[in-house]
CSV table of C-alpha atoms in Angstrom, one decimal:
chain,number,residue,atom,x,y,z
A,1,MET,CA,-2.6,-45.5,20.7
A,2,LEU,CA,0.3,-46.5,22.4
A,3,SER,CA,0.8,-48.9,25.2
A,4,PRO,CA,2.9,-47.7,28.7
A,5,ILE,CA,5.8,-49.7,27.8
A,6,GLN,CA,5.8,-48.3,24.0
A,7,MET,CA,5.8,-45.2,25.6
A,8,ILE,CA,8.4,-45.1,28.2
A,9,PHE,CA,10.8,-46.4,25.2
A,10,ALA,CA,9.5,-43.2,23.5
A,11,HIS,CA,10.3,-40.3,26.0
A,12,ILE,CA,13.8,-42.1,27.0
A,13,SER,CA,14.4,-42.4,23.4
A,14,ARG,CA,13.9,-38.2,23.0
A,15,PHE,CA,15.7,-38.2,26.1
A,16,PHE,CA,18.8,-39.0,24.7
A,17,ARG,CA,18.4,-38.2,21.3
A,18,ARG,CA,18.6,-34.5,23.2
A,19,LYS,CA,21.4,-35.0,25.0
A,20,VAL,CA,24.1,-36.6,22.1
A,21,VAL,CA,22.2,-32.8,19.9
A,22,LEU,CA,24.0,-31.3,22.9
A,23,PHE,CA,27.2,-33.2,23.5
A,24,ILE,CA,27.8,-32.4,19.4
A,25,ILE,CA,27.1,-28.6,19.7
A,26,LEU,CA,28.8,-28.7,22.9
A,27,PHE,CA,31.7,-31.1,21.2
A,28,CYS,CA,32.1,-28.6,18.3
A,29,SER,CA,32.6,-25.8,20.4
A,30,ILE,CA,35.2,-27.2,22.3
A,31,GLY,CA,36.9,-28.2,18.8
A,32,TYR,CA,36.1,-24.5,17.3
A,33,PHE,CA,37.7,-22.8,20.6
A,34,ILE,CA,41.3,-24.9,20.0
A,35,LEU,CA,41.2,-24.5,16.6
A,36,ASN,CA,41.0,-20.6,16.5
A,37,PHE,CA,42.7,-19.3,20.1
A,38,VAL,CA,44.8,-22.9,20.5
A,39,ILE,CA,46.3,-24.0,17.8
A,40,GLU,CA,46.5,-21.0,15.1
A,41,PRO,CA,48.3,-18.0,16.2
A,42,HIS,CA,46.5,-15.2,17.5
A,43,PHE,CA,47.3,-12.1,15.8
A,44,SER,CA,45.9,-8.6,17.4
A,45,SER,CA,46.8,-6.5,14.9
A,46,THR,CA,48.0,-6.2,11.0
A,47,SER,CA,51.2,-5.0,12.3
A,48,ASP,CA,51.5,-8.4,14.4
A,49,MET,CA,51.3,-10.7,11.4
A,50,GLU,CA,53.5,-9.1,9.8
A,51,ASN,CA,55.9,-9.0,12.3
A,52,THR,CA,55.8,-12.6,12.9
A,53,ASN,CA,56.6,-12.9,9.0
A,54,PHE,CA,59.7,-10.8,9.1
A,55,ILE,CA,61.1,-11.7,12.7
A,56,ASN,CA,64.3,-13.6,11.0
A,57,PHE,CA,64.8,-10.6,8.6
A,58,ASP,CA,65.2,-8.2,12.1
A,59,LYS,CA,68.6,-10.3,12.9
A,60,LEU,CA,69.7,-10.6,9.5
A,61,ILE,CA,73.4,-9.7,9.8
A,62,TRP,CA,74.7,-6.9,7.5
A,63,HIS,CA,77.2,-5.7,5.7
A,64,SER,CA,79.1,-2.3,7.4
A,65,ASP,CA,80.5,0.4,5.7
A,66,ASP,CA,83.1,0.1,9.3
A,67,GLU,CA,84.0,-4.0,8.0
A,68,PRO,CA,87.4,-3.8,6.9
A,69,ALA,CA,88.5,-5.0,3.9
A,70,ASP,CA,91.0,-7.5,4.7
A,71,ASN,CA,92.7,-8.6,7.9
A,72,SER,CA,95.7,-10.5,6.9
A,73,SER,CA,96.6,-11.0,10.7
A,74,ALA,CA,94.0,-13.7,11.0
A,75,VAL,CA,93.0,-16.7,9.2
A,76,ILE,CA,89.9,-16.2,7.1
A,77,THR,CA,87.9,-18.0,5.6
A,78,CYS,CA,84.5,-17.3,2.8
A,79,ARG,CA,81.5,-18.6,1.6
A,80,ASN,CA,81.6,-18.1,-2.0
A,81,SER,CA,78.9,-18.2,-5.2
A,82,VAL,CA,80.6,-21.8,-6.5
A,83,GLN,CA,77.9,-22.2,-9.4
A,84,GLY,CA,79.6,-19.7,-11.7
A,85,LYS,CA,81.3,-21.1,-14.5
A,86,SER,CA,84.4,-18.3,-14.6
A,87,LEU,CA,83.4,-16.1,-11.7
A,88,VAL,CA,82.9,-16.3,-8.3
A,89,VAL,CA,81.4,-13.5,-5.6
A,90,ASP,CA,83.0,-14.7,-1.9
A,91,ASP,CA,80.7,-13.4,1.0
A,92,ARG,CA,83.3,-9.9,1.3
A,93,GLY,CA,81.7,-8.6,-1.4
A,94,TYR,CA,84.7,-9.5,-4.3
A,95,VAL,CA,84.0,-11.1,-7.3
A,96,CYS,CA,87.2,-13.1,-9.1
A,97,SER,CA,88.0,-15.6,-11.8
A,98,ARG,CA,87.9,-19.1,-10.3
A,99,PHE,CA,91.7,-19.3,-11.1
A,100,HIS,CA,91.5,-16.7,-8.3
A,101,VAL,CA,89.7,-18.2,-5.4
A,102,LEU,CA,91.7,-19.0,-2.2
A,103,GLY,CA,91.7,-22.4,-0.8
A,104,THR,CA,90.0,-20.4,2.0
A,105,GLY,CA,87.3,-19.9,-0.3
A,106,CYS,CA,88.0,-16.4,-0.4
A,107,CYS,CA,89.0,-14.5,-3.6
A,108,ASP,CA,92.9,-13.2,-3.9
A,109,LEU,CA,93.0,-10.1,-3.1
A,110,LYS,CA,96.8,-9.7,-5.0
A,111,ALA,CA,94.5,-10.3,-8.2
A,112,LYS,CA,93.2,-6.7,-7.7
A,113,ASN,CA,89.3,-8.2,-7.3
A,114,VAL,CA,86.7,-5.1,-6.9
A,115,ARG,CA,84.7,-4.9,-4.0
A,116,TYR,CA,81.3,-4.1,-4.1
A,117,SER,CA,81.4,-4.0,-8.0
A,118,CYS,CA,78.3,-3.3,-10.0
A,119,GLU,CA,79.8,-4.4,-13.3
A,120,THR,CA,76.8,-5.0,-15.6
A,121,CYS,CA,74.3,-3.8,-13.6
A,122,LYS,CA,71.8,-0.5,-14.4
A,123,GLY,CA,70.4,1.6,-12.1
A,124,ASN,CA,67.0,-0.5,-11.5
A,125,GLY,CA,69.4,-3.2,-9.7
A,126,CYS,CA,69.0,-5.5,-12.3
A,127,CYS,CA,72.6,-7.2,-13.8
A,128,SER,CA,73.4,-9.6,-16.4
A,129,ILE,CA,76.3,-11.6,-14.3
A,130,TYR,CA,74.7,-12.9,-11.6
A,131,GLU,CA,78.3,-12.7,-9.6
A,132,PHE,CA,78.3,-9.1,-10.1
A,133,CYS,CA,74.5,-9.0,-8.5
A,134,VAL,CA,75.4,-10.5,-5.5
A,135,SER,CA,78.6,-8.4,-5.0
A,136,CYS,CA,76.5,-5.5,-6.1
A,137,CYS,CA,73.9,-6.4,-4.0
A,138,LEU,CA,76.4,-6.8,-0.9
A,139,GLN,CA,77.2,-2.6,-0.7
A,140,PRO,CA,76.3,-1.8,3.0
A,141,ASN,CA,74.5,1.3,1.3
A,142,LYS,CA,71.7,-1.6,0.4
A,143,LYS,CA,70.6,-2.3,3.7
A,144,GLU,CA,67.6,-0.1,4.0
A,145,LEU,CA,66.1,-0.9,0.6
A,146,LEU,CA,66.9,-5.1,0.6
A,147,GLN,CA,64.7,-4.3,3.9
A,148,GLY,CA,61.9,-2.8,2.2
A,149,VAL,CA,62.4,-5.8,-0.6
A,150,LEU,CA,61.3,-8.0,1.9
A,151,ARG,CA,58.6,-6.5,3.9
A,152,ARG,CA,57.5,-6.6,0.2
A,153,ALA,CA,58.2,-9.3,-1.0
A,154,PRO,CA,54.9,-11.6,-2.0
A,155,SER,CA,54.0,-14.5,0.5
A,156,THR,CA,55.3,-17.4,-2.2
A,157,PHE,CA,58.8,-15.6,-1.4
A,158,HIS,CA,58.9,-16.8,2.2
A,159,VAL,CA,59.8,-19.4,1.9
A,160,VAL,CA,62.8,-19.0,0.3
A,161,PHE,CA,63.8,-16.3,2.1
A,162,ALA,CA,63.4,-18.6,5.3
A,163,SER,CA,66.9,-19.5,5.9
A,164,VAL,CA,68.4,-15.9,5.0
A,165,THR,CA,70.4,-15.4,7.8
A,166,ASP,CA,72.8,-13.0,6.5
A,167,HIS,CA,73.2,-9.9,4.3
A,168,TYR,CA,75.0,-12.3,1.3
A,169,GLU,CA,72.5,-15.0,1.5
A,170,LEU,CA,70.3,-12.6,1.0
A,171,CYS,CA,71.9,-11.6,-2.0
A,172,LEU,CA,72.6,-14.7,-3.4
A,173,ALA,CA,68.9,-15.2,-3.2
A,174,LYS,CA,67.9,-12.5,-4.2
A,175,CYS,CA,69.7,-12.4,-7.5
A,176,ARG,CA,68.5,-15.4,-8.7
A,177,THR,CA,66.6,-15.2,-11.5
A,178,SER,CA,62.8,-15.1,-10.2
A,179,SER,CA,59.2,-14.4,-11.7
A,180,LEU,CA,59.3,-11.1,-10.7
A,181,SER,CA,62.0,-10.5,-13.5
A,182,VAL,CA,59.6,-13.0,-15.8
A,183,GLN,CA,56.3,-11.5,-18.2
A,184,HIS,CA,53.5,-13.7,-19.5
A,185,GLU,CA,55.6,-16.9,-17.5
A,186,ASN,CA,57.6,-17.0,-20.8
A,187,SER,CA,60.0,-14.8,-21.4
A,188,TYR,CA,61.8,-12.2,-19.2
A,189,ARG,CA,61.2,-8.7,-18.9
A,190,ASP,CA,65.3,-7.4,-19.9
A,191,PRO,CA,66.8,-10.6,-21.3
A,192,THR,CA,70.2,-8.8,-20.8
A,193,ALA,CA,69.7,-8.4,-17.3
A,194,LYS,CA,67.6,-11.1,-15.6
A,195,HIS,CA,69.5,-11.0,-12.1
A,196,CYS,CA,67.7,-8.3,-10.3
A,197,PHE,CA,68.2,-7.7,-6.1
A,198,THR,CA,65.2,-5.3,-6.2
A,199,ASP,CA,61.6,-5.7,-6.6
A,200,ALA,CA,61.6,-3.5,-9.6
A,201,VAL,CA,62.0,-4.4,-12.6
A,202,SER,CA,61.3,-1.5,-15.2
């Protein structure tokens, strides 16, 4: 039989054990609330999540049919694809020889370079030469097609596209060889046309 002092200590011990358990439960509940409703974004629907994933894509600057091919009254500077051994595509959609690139980075229009050229490209949007893939992809009428590609893009591509700000940067990224043009992880679906701006390789 327990002595009075032992009984008192036993009651005190049970009291504090109950308090500790209650405190742990309360602490876990607060932690769960913070993680789910404060730190993590709350989506009311699937469409909300999709809008969040593609919020930057809605703000892309697209090439327009009304955009002039050249503006000789202003000094124009261009971004270009840089890495090609013999060809370059600038952000206006012109493909030219590296020898016809001006100091501004633009293709020299005096060399009669073709804008929005789909040379070497097939009907499925896949091309054998990277620069022509980008040029063809930049056609203003490809906007709707590319928007669909973005919405269907696997989550692994979101990181790649996250830094894209305009039509040109999107085409540069999309035409680079990706897993969509590869089968069995070690061979191209079509070795003659491995640069695609679409997501349907057939």
